[in-house]
Short mmCIF file of C-alpha atoms in Angstrom, two decimals:
data_model
loop_
_atom_site.label_atom_id
_atom_site.label_comp_id
_atom_site.label_asym_id
_atom_site.label_seq_id
_atom_site.Cartn_x
_atom_site.Cartn_y
_atom_site.Cartn_z
CA MET J 1 31.91 20.63 40.62
CA GLY J 2 29.47 20.41 43.49
CA GLY J 3 28.11 17.09 44.63
CA ILE J 4 25.30 15.18 43.05
CA GLY J 5 22.99 14.57 46.00
CA ALA J 6 20.92 11.55 46.78
CA ALA J 7 18.68 11.08 43.78
CA PRO J 8 14.95 10.55 44.17
CA THR J 9 13.83 6.95 44.14
CA THR J 10 17.29 5.55 44.53
CA GLY J 11 17.49 2.12 46.03
CA GLY J 12 20.13 0.80 48.34
CA GLY J 13 22.17 -0.52 45.46
CA GLY J 14 22.65 2.91 43.90
CA ASP J 15 20.66 2.32 40.73
CA THR J 16 17.39 4.22 40.39
CA VAL J 17 14.17 2.24 40.35
CA ILE J 18 13.08 3.97 37.11
CA ALA J 19 16.39 3.04 35.44
CA ARG J 20 15.93 -0.62 36.49
CA ILE J 21 12.35 -0.79 35.29
CA VAL J 22 13.28 0.71 31.98
CA ALA J 23 16.26 -1.59 31.63
CA ALA J 24 14.01 -4.57 32.31
CA ASP J 25 11.61 -3.50 29.60
CA LYS J 26 12.79 -5.43 26.55
CA VAL J 27 9.91 -4.47 24.24
CA PRO J 28 11.21 -1.96 21.60
CA TRP J 29 9.28 1.26 21.04
CA TYR J 30 8.14 0.27 17.56
CA LYS J 31 6.19 -2.63 18.98
CA LYS J 32 4.25 -0.42 21.35
CA ARG J 33 1.30 1.02 19.48
CA ASN J 34 0.82 4.22 21.50
CA LEU J 35 4.52 5.00 21.86
CA ARG J 36 5.05 4.35 18.18
CA TYR J 37 2.26 6.77 17.31
CA LEU J 38 3.69 9.42 19.67
CA TYR J 39 7.17 9.24 18.13
CA LEU J 40 5.88 9.31 14.54
CA MET J 41 3.81 12.44 15.33
CA LEU J 42 6.83 14.06 17.01
CA ILE J 43 8.90 13.75 13.83
CA PRO J 44 7.15 16.56 11.86
CA THR J 45 6.18 18.59 14.93
CA ALA J 46 9.05 18.68 17.41
CA MET J 47 12.04 16.83 15.83
CA GLY J 48 11.39 18.65 12.58
CA VAL J 49 11.77 22.18 13.99
CA GLU J 50 15.54 22.30 13.30
CA MET J 51 14.88 21.52 9.59
CA THR J 52 14.14 25.23 9.25
CA SER J 53 17.58 26.21 10.60
CA GLY J 54 19.29 23.65 8.39
CA PHE J 55 17.34 24.82 5.32
CA ASP J 56 18.32 28.42 6.03
CA SER J 57 22.04 27.95 6.28
CA SER J 58 22.29 25.62 3.28
CA MET J 59 19.97 27.80 1.20
CA MET J 60 22.10 30.90 1.93
CA ASN J 61 25.19 28.90 0.95
CA GLY J 62 23.48 27.84 -2.32
CA LEU J 63 22.08 31.24 -3.24
CA GLN J 64 25.59 32.71 -3.23
CA ASN J 65 26.34 30.43 -6.18
CA LEU J 66 23.32 31.61 -8.23
CA GLU J 67 24.17 34.43 -10.58
CA THR J 68 20.54 35.63 -10.66
CA TRP J 69 20.45 36.05 -6.87
CA ASP J 70 23.91 37.64 -6.79
CA SER J 71 23.10 40.24 -9.44
CA TYR J 72 19.52 40.89 -8.16
CA PHE J 73 20.89 42.00 -4.75
CA GLY J 74 23.86 43.91 -6.06
CA THR J 75 26.64 41.32 -5.65
CA PRO J 76 26.81 41.48 -1.83
CA ARG J 77 30.23 40.80 -0.33
CA GLY J 78 31.95 41.51 3.00
CA SER J 79 29.63 43.29 5.45
CA LEU J 80 26.64 43.36 3.01
CA LEU J 81 26.82 39.61 2.63
CA GLY J 82 27.40 39.18 6.38
CA ILE J 83 24.26 41.07 7.37
CA LEU J 84 22.12 39.02 4.97
CA SER J 85 23.01 35.90 6.99
CA ALA J 86 23.46 37.52 10.44
CA ILE J 87 20.01 39.15 10.39
CA TYR J 88 18.52 35.69 10.95
CA SER J 89 20.38 35.49 14.29
CA LEU J 90 19.50 39.08 15.13
CA GLY J 91 15.81 38.27 14.71
CA ALA J 92 16.21 35.28 17.05
CA ILE J 93 17.91 37.50 19.67
CA CYS J 94 14.99 39.94 19.57
CA GLY J 95 12.49 37.09 20.09
CA LEU J 96 14.31 35.47 22.98
CA PRO J 97 13.03 37.69 25.90
CA PHE J 98 9.44 36.61 25.13
CA ILE J 99 10.05 32.86 24.89
CA PRO J 100 9.82 31.80 28.58
CA PHE J 101 6.52 33.70 28.96
CA VAL J 102 4.85 32.00 25.95
CA ASN J 103 6.43 28.61 26.66
CA ASP J 104 5.61 28.41 30.39
CA ARG J 105 2.26 30.22 30.38
CA TYR J 106 0.65 28.73 27.25
CA GLY J 107 2.48 25.46 26.92
CA ARG J 108 5.03 23.83 24.60
CA ARG J 109 2.55 23.17 21.80
CA VAL J 110 1.32 26.76 21.60
CA ALA J 111 4.87 28.12 21.53
CA ILE J 112 5.74 25.84 18.60
CA LEU J 113 2.59 26.94 16.73
CA PHE J 114 3.35 30.59 17.44
CA GLY J 115 6.96 30.41 16.17
CA SER J 116 5.90 28.39 13.11
CA ALA J 117 3.23 30.91 12.09
CA ILE J 118 5.78 33.76 12.21
CA MET J 119 8.30 31.74 10.12
CA ILE J 120 5.67 31.04 7.45
CA VAL J 121 5.08 34.79 7.06
CA GLY J 122 8.85 35.31 6.85
CA ALA J 123 9.33 32.64 4.18
CA ILE J 124 6.54 34.06 2.01
CA LEU J 125 8.08 37.54 2.18
CA GLN J 126 11.51 36.10 1.49
CA GLY J 127 10.32 34.38 -1.69
CA ALA J 128 8.48 37.53 -2.84
CA ALA J 129 11.28 39.94 -1.94
CA GLN J 130 11.51 42.92 -4.32
CA ASN J 131 14.70 44.40 -2.98
CA TYR J 132 17.57 43.95 -0.46
CA ALA J 133 15.55 45.61 2.38
CA MET J 134 12.54 43.30 1.92
CA PHE J 135 14.82 40.24 1.89
CA ILE J 136 16.42 41.47 5.14
CA ILE J 137 13.03 41.97 6.84
CA ALA J 138 11.88 38.51 5.76
CA ARG J 139 14.97 36.88 7.21
CA PHE J 140 14.53 38.86 10.45
CA LEU J 141 11.03 37.40 10.83
CA LEU J 142 12.31 33.90 10.13
CA GLY J 143 14.89 34.38 12.84
CA PHE J 144 12.35 35.87 15.26
CA GLY J 145 10.10 32.80 15.01
CA ILE J 146 12.64 29.96 15.12
CA PRO J 147 13.69 30.14 18.80
CA PHE J 148 10.08 29.92 20.05
CA ALA J 149 9.76 26.61 18.27
CA ILE J 150 13.29 25.37 19.16
CA VAL J 151 12.98 25.99 22.95
CA ALA J 152 9.49 24.51 23.15
CA ALA J 153 10.20 21.48 20.90
CA SER J 154 13.42 20.50 22.71
CA SER J 155 11.60 20.69 26.02
CA LEU J 156 8.61 18.73 24.71
CA LEU J 157 10.77 15.91 23.42
CA GLY J 158 12.55 15.51 26.76
CA GLU J 159 9.35 15.78 28.81
CA LEU J 160 7.17 13.47 26.65
CA GLY J 161 9.66 10.75 25.71
CA TYR J 162 9.90 7.35 27.35
CA PRO J 163 13.00 7.40 29.62
CA LYS J 164 14.79 4.79 27.50
CA GLU J 165 14.60 6.91 24.34
CA ARG J 166 14.87 10.42 25.79
CA ALA J 167 18.54 10.92 24.88
CA VAL J 168 17.98 9.64 21.34
CA LEU J 169 14.96 11.90 20.83
CA GLY J 170 17.00 14.93 21.87
CA SER J 171 19.82 13.90 19.56
CA LEU J 172 17.53 13.38 16.59
CA PHE J 173 16.10 16.84 17.16
CA ASN J 174 19.42 18.40 16.07
CA ALA J 175 19.97 15.72 13.43
CA SER J 176 16.83 17.02 11.62
CA TRP J 177 18.96 20.08 10.82
CA PHE J 178 20.56 18.06 8.07
CA ILE J 179 17.25 17.07 6.52
CA GLY J 180 16.45 20.73 5.92
CA SER J 181 20.00 21.38 4.82
CA ILE J 182 19.97 18.52 2.24
CA VAL J 183 16.63 19.64 0.83
CA ALA J 184 17.87 23.24 0.48
CA ALA J 185 21.19 22.14 -1.08
CA GLY J 186 19.28 19.92 -3.54
CA VAL J 187 16.72 22.60 -4.40
CA THR J 188 19.33 25.30 -5.02
CA TYR J 189 21.31 22.84 -7.13
CA GLY J 190 18.18 22.02 -9.08
CA THR J 191 17.20 25.63 -9.68
CA PHE J 192 20.75 26.48 -10.76
CA THR J 193 19.63 25.90 -14.38
CA ILE J 194 16.78 28.42 -14.16
CA LYS J 195 18.08 31.65 -15.68
CA ASN J 196 15.63 33.98 -13.97
CA ASN J 197 14.70 35.09 -10.47
CA TRP J 198 12.67 31.96 -9.78
CA SER J 199 16.04 30.24 -9.29
CA TRP J 200 16.24 31.85 -5.85
CA ARG J 201 12.60 32.64 -5.16
CA ILE J 202 11.62 28.92 -5.19
CA PRO J 203 14.08 27.83 -2.44
CA SER J 204 13.38 31.01 -0.49
CA ALA J 205 9.64 30.35 -0.30
CA MET J 206 10.15 26.62 0.36
CA GLN J 207 11.64 27.51 3.77
CA ALA J 208 7.98 27.64 4.96
CA ILE J 209 7.47 23.86 4.50
CA PRO J 210 8.82 22.65 7.89
CA SER J 211 6.72 25.23 9.69
CA LEU J 212 3.59 24.19 7.74
CA MET J 213 4.22 20.62 8.82
CA GLN J 214 4.37 21.71 12.50
CA ILE J 215 1.08 23.57 12.24
CA VAL J 216 -0.70 20.68 10.55
CA PHE J 217 0.50 17.86 12.80
CA MET J 218 0.77 19.64 16.17
CA TRP J 219 -2.91 18.93 16.87
CA PHE J 220 -2.14 15.17 17.09
CA VAL J 221 0.60 15.57 19.81
CA PRO J 222 -0.13 15.72 23.55
CA GLU J 223 1.09 18.47 25.84
CA SER J 224 4.04 18.00 28.21
CA PRO J 225 2.90 16.10 31.36
CA ARG J 226 5.22 18.28 33.45
CA TRP J 227 3.61 21.46 32.15
CA LEU J 228 0.15 20.03 32.87
CA ILE J 229 1.12 19.16 36.42
CA ALA J 230 2.59 22.62 36.88
CA LYS J 231 -0.77 24.02 35.79
CA ASP J 232 -2.74 21.85 38.29
CA ARG J 233 -3.95 19.52 35.53
CA ALA J 234 -2.51 16.37 37.11
CA ASP J 235 -5.27 14.05 35.86
CA GLU J 236 -4.47 14.94 32.27
CA ALA J 237 -0.77 14.46 32.87
CA LEU J 238 -1.33 11.04 34.47
CA ALA J 239 -3.52 9.97 31.53
CA ILE J 240 -0.76 10.89 29.07
CA LEU J 241 1.89 8.98 31.03
CA ILE J 242 -0.35 5.93 31.25
CA GLN J 243 -1.19 6.05 27.56
CA TYR J 244 2.33 6.50 26.18
CA HIS J 245 4.72 5.19 28.89
CA ALA J 246 2.61 2.21 29.92
CA GLU J 247 0.49 1.50 26.81
CA GLY J 248 -2.69 2.10 28.78
CA ASP J 249 -1.73 -0.03 31.86
CA ASN J 250 -3.31 1.82 34.81
CA ASP J 251 -1.36 -0.38 37.28
CA SER J 252 2.10 0.45 35.78
CA GLU J 253 4.77 0.76 38.49
CA LEU J 254 6.86 2.89 36.16
CA VAL J 255 4.10 5.47 35.70
CA ARG J 256 3.30 5.41 39.43
CA ILE J 257 6.91 6.27 40.31
CA GLU J 258 7.33 8.75 37.45
CA PHE J 259 4.13 10.58 38.42
CA ALA J 260 5.19 10.70 42.11
CA GLU J 261 8.68 12.02 41.17
CA ILE J 262 7.29 14.71 38.88
CA GLN J 263 4.73 15.92 41.42
CA GLU J 264 7.17 16.06 44.33
CA THR J 265 10.01 17.56 42.30
CA LEU J 266 7.75 20.30 40.82
CA LYS J 267 6.35 20.98 44.27
CA VAL J 268 9.83 21.68 45.72
CA GLU J 269 10.86 23.58 42.59
CA MET J 270 7.75 25.80 42.77
CA GLU J 271 8.36 26.55 46.47
CA ASN J 272 11.86 27.74 45.67
CA SER J 273 11.07 29.45 42.40
CA THR J 274 10.59 33.20 42.13
CA ARG J 275 9.60 32.92 38.44
CA SER J 276 12.03 35.71 37.65
CA TRP J 277 15.28 35.96 35.77
CA ARG J 278 17.06 36.74 39.05
CA GLU J 279 16.46 33.17 40.05
CA MET J 280 18.96 32.07 37.37
CA VAL J 281 21.84 33.47 39.41
CA ALA J 282 20.39 33.20 42.93
CA THR J 283 22.27 30.06 44.04
CA PRO J 284 25.69 28.51 43.33
CA GLY J 285 24.04 25.61 41.55
CA MET J 286 22.04 27.83 39.24
CA ARG J 287 25.07 29.96 38.51
CA LYS J 288 26.99 26.85 37.44
CA ARG J 289 24.12 25.85 35.13
CA VAL J 290 23.96 29.32 33.56
CA LEU J 291 27.73 29.43 33.02
CA ILE J 292 27.73 26.00 31.37
CA CYS J 293 24.75 26.64 29.10
CA SER J 294 26.04 30.14 28.16
CA MET J 295 29.42 28.73 27.11
CA LEU J 296 27.70 25.83 25.34
CA GLY J 297 25.80 28.40 23.28
CA LEU J 298 29.08 29.99 22.27
CA PHE J 299 30.73 26.61 21.60
CA THR J 300 27.99 25.40 19.24
CA GLN J 301 28.46 28.53 17.09
CA TRP J 302 32.16 29.41 17.51
CA SER J 303 33.63 26.01 16.74
CA GLY J 304 34.00 26.80 13.06
CA ASN J 305 30.68 25.40 11.88
CA GLY J 306 29.45 28.81 10.80
CA LEU J 307 32.18 29.02 8.15
CA ILE J 308 31.03 25.84 6.49
CA SER J 309 27.31 26.41 6.99
CA TYR J 310 27.08 29.85 5.46
CA TYR J 311 30.31 30.61 3.58
CA LEU J 312 31.52 27.33 2.05
CA ALA J 313 31.45 29.02 -1.38
CA ARG J 314 33.94 31.68 -0.26
CA ILE J 315 36.18 29.10 1.46
CA LEU J 316 36.31 26.99 -1.71
CA GLU J 317 37.21 30.03 -3.80
CA ASN J 318 40.22 30.67 -1.49
CA VAL J 319 41.61 27.22 -2.41
CA GLY J 320 41.10 27.59 -6.12
CA ILE J 321 37.62 26.13 -6.63
CA THR J 322 35.66 28.78 -8.51
CA ASP J 323 33.19 26.89 -10.68
CA SER J 324 29.67 27.44 -9.34
CA GLU J 325 28.32 24.00 -10.19
CA THR J 326 31.30 22.32 -8.55
CA LYS J 327 30.77 24.36 -5.41
CA LEU J 328 27.08 23.43 -5.32
CA GLN J 329 28.01 19.76 -5.72
CA ILE J 330 30.45 19.92 -2.85
CA ASN J 331 27.84 21.69 -0.70
CA LEU J 332 25.24 19.01 -1.45
CA ALA J 333 27.70 16.13 -0.90
CA ASN J 334 28.96 17.58 2.41
CA THR J 335 25.38 18.11 3.58
CA CYS J 336 24.39 14.53 2.80
CA TRP J 337 27.52 13.25 4.52
CA GLY J 338 26.67 15.39 7.56
CA PHE J 339 23.18 13.87 7.76
CA ILE J 340 24.57 10.32 7.55
CA ASN J 341 27.12 10.64 10.31
CA GLY J 342 24.84 12.92 12.33
CA LEU J 343 22.08 10.30 12.27
CA ILE J 344 24.54 7.60 13.34
CA MET J 345 25.78 9.74 16.25
CA ALA J 346 22.23 10.53 17.31
CA LEU J 347 21.19 6.88 17.40
CA ALA J 348 24.34 5.81 19.27
CA VAL J 349 24.44 8.61 21.79
CA TYR J 350 22.81 6.71 24.63
CA LYS J 351 25.74 4.26 24.72
CA PHE J 352 28.25 6.87 25.86
CA ARG J 353 28.66 9.23 28.80
CA ARG J 354 27.88 12.89 28.05
CA ARG J 355 31.14 14.45 29.30
CA THR J 356 33.25 11.85 27.48
CA MET J 357 31.56 12.66 24.16
CA TYR J 358 32.01 16.42 24.65
CA LEU J 359 35.73 15.94 25.34
CA ALA J 360 36.12 13.69 22.24
CA CYS J 361 34.26 16.29 20.20
CA THR J 362 36.29 19.33 21.20
CA ILE J 363 39.65 17.58 20.95
CA SER J 364 38.89 16.21 17.47
CA LEU J 365 37.63 19.60 16.24
CA LEU J 366 40.87 21.22 17.41
CA CYS J 367 42.85 18.63 15.44
CA VAL J 368 40.71 19.15 12.31
CA TYR J 369 41.01 22.94 12.35
CA THR J 370 44.74 22.77 12.93
CA GLY J 371 45.13 20.51 9.87
CA TRP J 372 42.74 22.70 7.88
CA THR J 373 44.72 25.83 8.71
CA VAL J 374 48.03 24.25 7.79
CA ALA J 375 46.64 22.97 4.44
CA SER J 376 45.14 26.41 3.65
CA ALA J 377 48.43 28.13 4.49
CA ASN J 378 50.26 25.70 2.19
CA TYR J 379 47.88 26.43 -0.69
CA ALA J 380 48.30 30.16 -0.20
CA SER J 381 52.05 29.84 -0.76
CA THR J 382 52.13 27.03 -3.37
CA GLU J 383 48.62 26.88 -4.92
CA SER J 384 49.07 23.12 -5.09
CA LYS J 385 46.12 20.94 -5.99
CA ALA J 386 47.08 18.56 -3.19
CA SER J 387 46.61 21.33 -0.61
CA SER J 388 43.21 22.21 -2.06
CA ILE J 389 42.08 18.56 -1.85
CA THR J 390 43.42 18.40 1.71
CA VAL J 391 41.24 21.36 2.72
CA ILE J 392 38.17 19.65 1.22
CA PHE J 393 39.12 16.50 3.16
CA PHE J 394 39.18 18.40 6.48
CA ILE J 395 35.84 20.07 5.61
CA PHE J 396 34.27 16.64 5.26
CA LEU J 397 36.04 15.34 8.38
CA TYR J 398 34.67 18.25 10.38
CA SER J 399 31.03 17.14 10.50
CA PRO J 400 31.44 13.78 12.32
CA CYS J 401 33.70 15.49 14.88
CA TYR J 402 31.14 18.24 15.46
CA ASN J 403 28.12 15.96 15.36
CA MET J 404 29.29 13.54 18.02
CA ALA J 405 28.42 16.02 20.79
CA TYR J 406 27.52 19.56 19.71
CA ASN J 407 24.85 18.20 17.36
CA ALA J 408 23.90 14.87 18.99
CA LEU J 409 23.98 15.87 22.64
CA THR J 410 23.34 19.60 23.09
CA TYR J 411 19.56 19.74 23.59
CA THR J 412 19.52 16.45 25.49
CA TYR J 413 22.18 17.87 27.82
CA LEU J 414 20.34 21.19 28.29
CA VAL J 415 17.08 19.46 29.17
CA GLU J 416 18.94 17.30 31.70
CA LEU J 417 20.91 20.23 33.12
CA PHE J 418 17.93 22.47 34.10
CA PRO J 419 14.99 21.74 36.43
CA TYR J 420 11.48 22.13 34.99
CA THR J 421 10.70 25.58 36.47
CA VAL J 422 13.73 27.16 34.83
CA ARG J 423 14.13 24.91 31.79
CA SER J 424 12.64 27.33 29.30
CA ARG J 425 14.78 30.21 30.68
CA GLY J 426 17.89 27.98 30.68
CA ILE J 427 17.46 26.96 27.07
CA THR J 428 16.66 30.58 26.22
CA ILE J 429 19.98 31.65 27.75
CA PHE J 430 21.67 29.00 25.64
CA GLN J 431 19.83 30.34 22.58
CA SER J 432 20.78 33.91 23.51
CA THR J 433 24.49 33.31 23.71
CA GLY J 434 24.34 31.03 20.66
CA ARG J 435 22.39 33.56 18.55
CA ILE J 436 24.64 36.44 19.60
CA ALA J 437 27.63 34.32 18.70
CA GLY J 438 25.92 33.32 15.45
CA PHE J 439 25.18 36.97 14.58
CA PHE J 440 28.76 37.97 15.26
CA ASN J 441 30.08 34.96 13.31
CA THR J 442 27.94 35.31 10.24
CA PHE J 443 28.70 39.04 10.06
CA VAL J 444 32.42 38.85 10.76
CA ASN J 445 33.29 35.57 8.93
CA PRO J 446 33.02 36.95 5.34
CA ILE J 447 35.05 39.99 6.35
CA GLY J 448 37.72 37.76 7.99
CA ILE J 449 37.84 35.44 5.01
CA LYS J 450 38.12 38.37 2.61
CA ASN J 451 40.81 40.31 4.50
CA ALA J 452 42.83 37.64 6.35
CA GLY J 453 42.42 34.50 4.26
CA TRP J 454 43.80 31.35 5.90
CA LYS J 455 45.18 33.32 8.87
CA TYR J 456 41.61 33.89 10.02
CA TYR J 457 41.34 30.17 10.84
CA ILE J 458 44.03 30.50 13.55
CA SER J 459 41.50 32.31 15.81
CA TYR J 460 39.32 29.19 15.68
CA CYS J 461 42.24 26.96 16.67
CA VAL J 462 42.87 29.08 19.76
CA TRP J 463 39.18 29.12 20.70
CA LEU J 464 38.85 25.36 20.29
CA ALA J 465 41.77 24.81 22.64
CA PHE J 466 39.88 26.86 25.21
CA GLU J 467 36.77 24.71 24.66
CA VAL J 468 38.72 21.59 25.51
CA CYS J 469 39.88 23.02 28.80
CA PHE J 470 36.38 24.33 29.74
CA VAL J 471 34.67 20.99 29.05
CA TYR J 472 37.29 19.11 30.97
CA PHE J 473 37.08 21.21 34.15
CA LEU J 474 33.40 22.32 34.25
CA PHE J 475 31.05 19.96 32.43
CA PRO J 476 29.16 17.61 34.83
CA GLU J 477 28.00 14.11 33.95
CA THR J 478 24.19 13.70 33.52
CA SER J 479 23.73 10.33 31.80
CA GLY J 480 21.71 7.50 33.34
CA LYS J 481 19.23 9.54 35.41
CA SER J 482 15.63 10.74 35.04
CA LEU J 483 14.85 14.46 34.61
CA GLU J 484 13.53 14.59 38.21
CA GLU J 485 16.70 12.99 39.54
CA LEU J 486 18.76 15.60 37.67
CA ALA J 487 16.58 18.50 38.92
CA PHE J 488 18.83 18.83 41.95
CA LEU J 489 22.14 18.07 40.24
CA PHE J 490 23.99 20.54 42.44
CA GLU J 491 21.54 20.71 45.40
CA ALA J 492 21.97 17.66 47.64
CA ASP J 493 19.66 18.85 50.45
CA GLU J 494 16.69 19.45 48.15
CA ALA J 495 17.30 16.07 46.45
CA GLU J 496 17.10 14.33 49.79
CA ARG J 497 13.88 16.11 50.67
CA VAL J 498 12.26 15.04 47.44
CA ASN J 499 13.59 11.52 48.03
CA LYS J 500 11.73 11.24 51.34
CA ASN J 501 8.52 12.66 49.95
CA VAL J 502 8.55 10.21 47.02
CA ALA J 503 9.13 7.30 49.35
CA LYS J 504 6.20 8.42 51.51
CA GLN J 505 3.96 8.78 48.48
CA LEU J 506 4.87 5.28 47.31
CA GLY J 507 4.04 3.86 50.73
CA VAL J 508 7.50 2.79 51.86
CA GLU J 509 9.39 3.82 54.98
CA ASP J 510 12.51 5.24 53.42
CA THR J 511 14.35 5.50 50.10
CA ALA J 512 16.19 2.26 50.63
CA SER J 513 12.85 0.42 50.95
CA ILE J 514 12.00 1.43 47.39
CA ASP J 515 14.02 -1.63 46.39
CA ASN J 516 10.93 -3.58 47.33
CA VAL J 517 8.94 -2.01 44.52
CA ASN J 518 8.34 -4.46 41.70
CA VAL J 519 10.81 -3.50 38.97
CA ASN J 520 9.85 -6.20 36.56
CA PRO J 521 7.36 -4.88 34.01
CA LYS J 522 4.91 -7.11 32.26
CA GLN J 523 7.37 -8.28 29.66
CA ASP J 524 5.07 -11.03 28.47
CA VAL J 525 2.40 -8.58 27.42
CA GLU J 526 1.91 -8.60 23.65
CA TYR J 527 1.50 -4.96 22.73
CA LYS J 528 -0.89 -4.56 19.84
CA ALA J 529 1.18 -3.60 16.85
#
C-alpha cells in the first residue's frame, strides 16, 4: 500500500502529541461553552446539508404512490420514471467542475451558501411545476446545487471540529440524510389523503427547507482555519482555534501544536501544488488516493441502496404488495429505522478502525443481497407470503449493514485521505463518480426491475463481491491521526520534512524531543456552561 511515513509531532513512543493531549482532555464537548455553540450551529449549516439528499430520494419514493402525481405526469414508468430521478444526479454532475474553484477561492461558507441558494430556486420551481419538463428542470437545479454544499460542508466539519469529535462530526453529516428522508416520508404519507395536486406540490416545495436553514444560520459559523491560513489570514485562523479548541486559552499547548502543524503542512503542500487537476495523478500517492475515492463513489451508489431509496414502491409490487398506503407505511418505517441505526453507527464510529468497518460493511451487504435475491426468486415461483415477508426483512436488514461504513464513515474517510490543497478536488472526484453511478442507477434500475425482475438483483451480488476484494486489498487505515499527520499518508519524505519544521517551530531539537511538551491540559478548569 505504500508506507505511512513519520507523522508530524510524533514522539518517541509512537503516539502523536495531539492524540495524547486530546486523550487527556476529559471534559466533554457539551460542557465547553464555545465548542458547544460551534457544534449546535454546525447542525443546521453543515451537518444538515445531506437532509436535502435524503428528502429528495424519500420524496420521489413517496410521490410514486400518489395517484394525483402519477396521473399529472402521465403515469411515468421505465425510462420516463428513471429520468425523473436520474436528472437530480445529472444536475450534480454538471455542477462538479466548478466546485473546487468556488470552494477554494471563496471559502467553505460561501460555497454552502451558493449551493443552498440554487437549491431553493429548484425547490420552488418543483413545487410550482406545470408539466413534466418543468419538473425535470427543477430537479436538475436541485441536483446542480447540492454538491457545492456537500463538498464544502464535509470539508468544514473536518477542518473546524475538535480532534476528538472529528470522526463523529463527519459521520453525523451523512446521518442527517435520514432526517430529511423521514420528513419527506412523513409528509408524503400525510398528503396522501389530499385528492388534488397539493398532495405532491407541498412535499416538492418543502425540499427548500434545509437550504433555507443553511442560509439563515451560516452567518453564525466561522470559516475553516485551514482555508484562512492558506489565504494568509493566519491571525484569524489562530483566533478561531483558540476560541473553539481551547475555550479562549491563549496558552493552550494543543492549539500551539495544531497551528504549527497546519502552517508547516500547508507550506509544504503549497510548494508542491500546481493547483491543477493534473496534480491529482502526478504522483503514485495521489493516484492511489484518486483510485480509492473514485471507487468509493461507485460503492456508495452501486451497493443496492439506490433500489431502496428511489424504487421501493416497485420492489414491493414485485413481491405482491400493491396497496399504496401499505407501501407508504413501509417506506416511512424503513426510513425511521435507518435513522435510528445510522445515528447509532455515527456515534460509535470512533471506537473502530476505518478499514475494519468497511470490510464488515461490504461483507454483510453481500450476505443481505444474496438472501434478498434468493427470497425474491422463491416468491417469483411460488408467490408465497413467507417469501414476501423475507424480502421485507432483508430490506430492513440492509440499512444497518450499509450505514456502518458507507454512511457513517465515507466523508470522514475522504477528509482524512486527502491533503488540504487537493481536498476539494478529491471530494469532487468522489462526488463525480458517485453522481455518475447514481445517474446510471436511477435511470437503469426501473428498467431492470421491470424487465428482469428478481434476476436483476444478481448483478448487485456480483458487484458487492468485487467491493469486498477491493476494500481488503486497497483501503488504507487512517484512524487515530490528525489531518496534518494524514496529509502525507503515502509520502514518507515529505512527512519527515514537516516533522522537522514543526519541531523547530515548537523550539525543540528533534521530533523525539516533542515528548517534553506538556501533554496534560488544564483538566481542572471549570468551563463556563
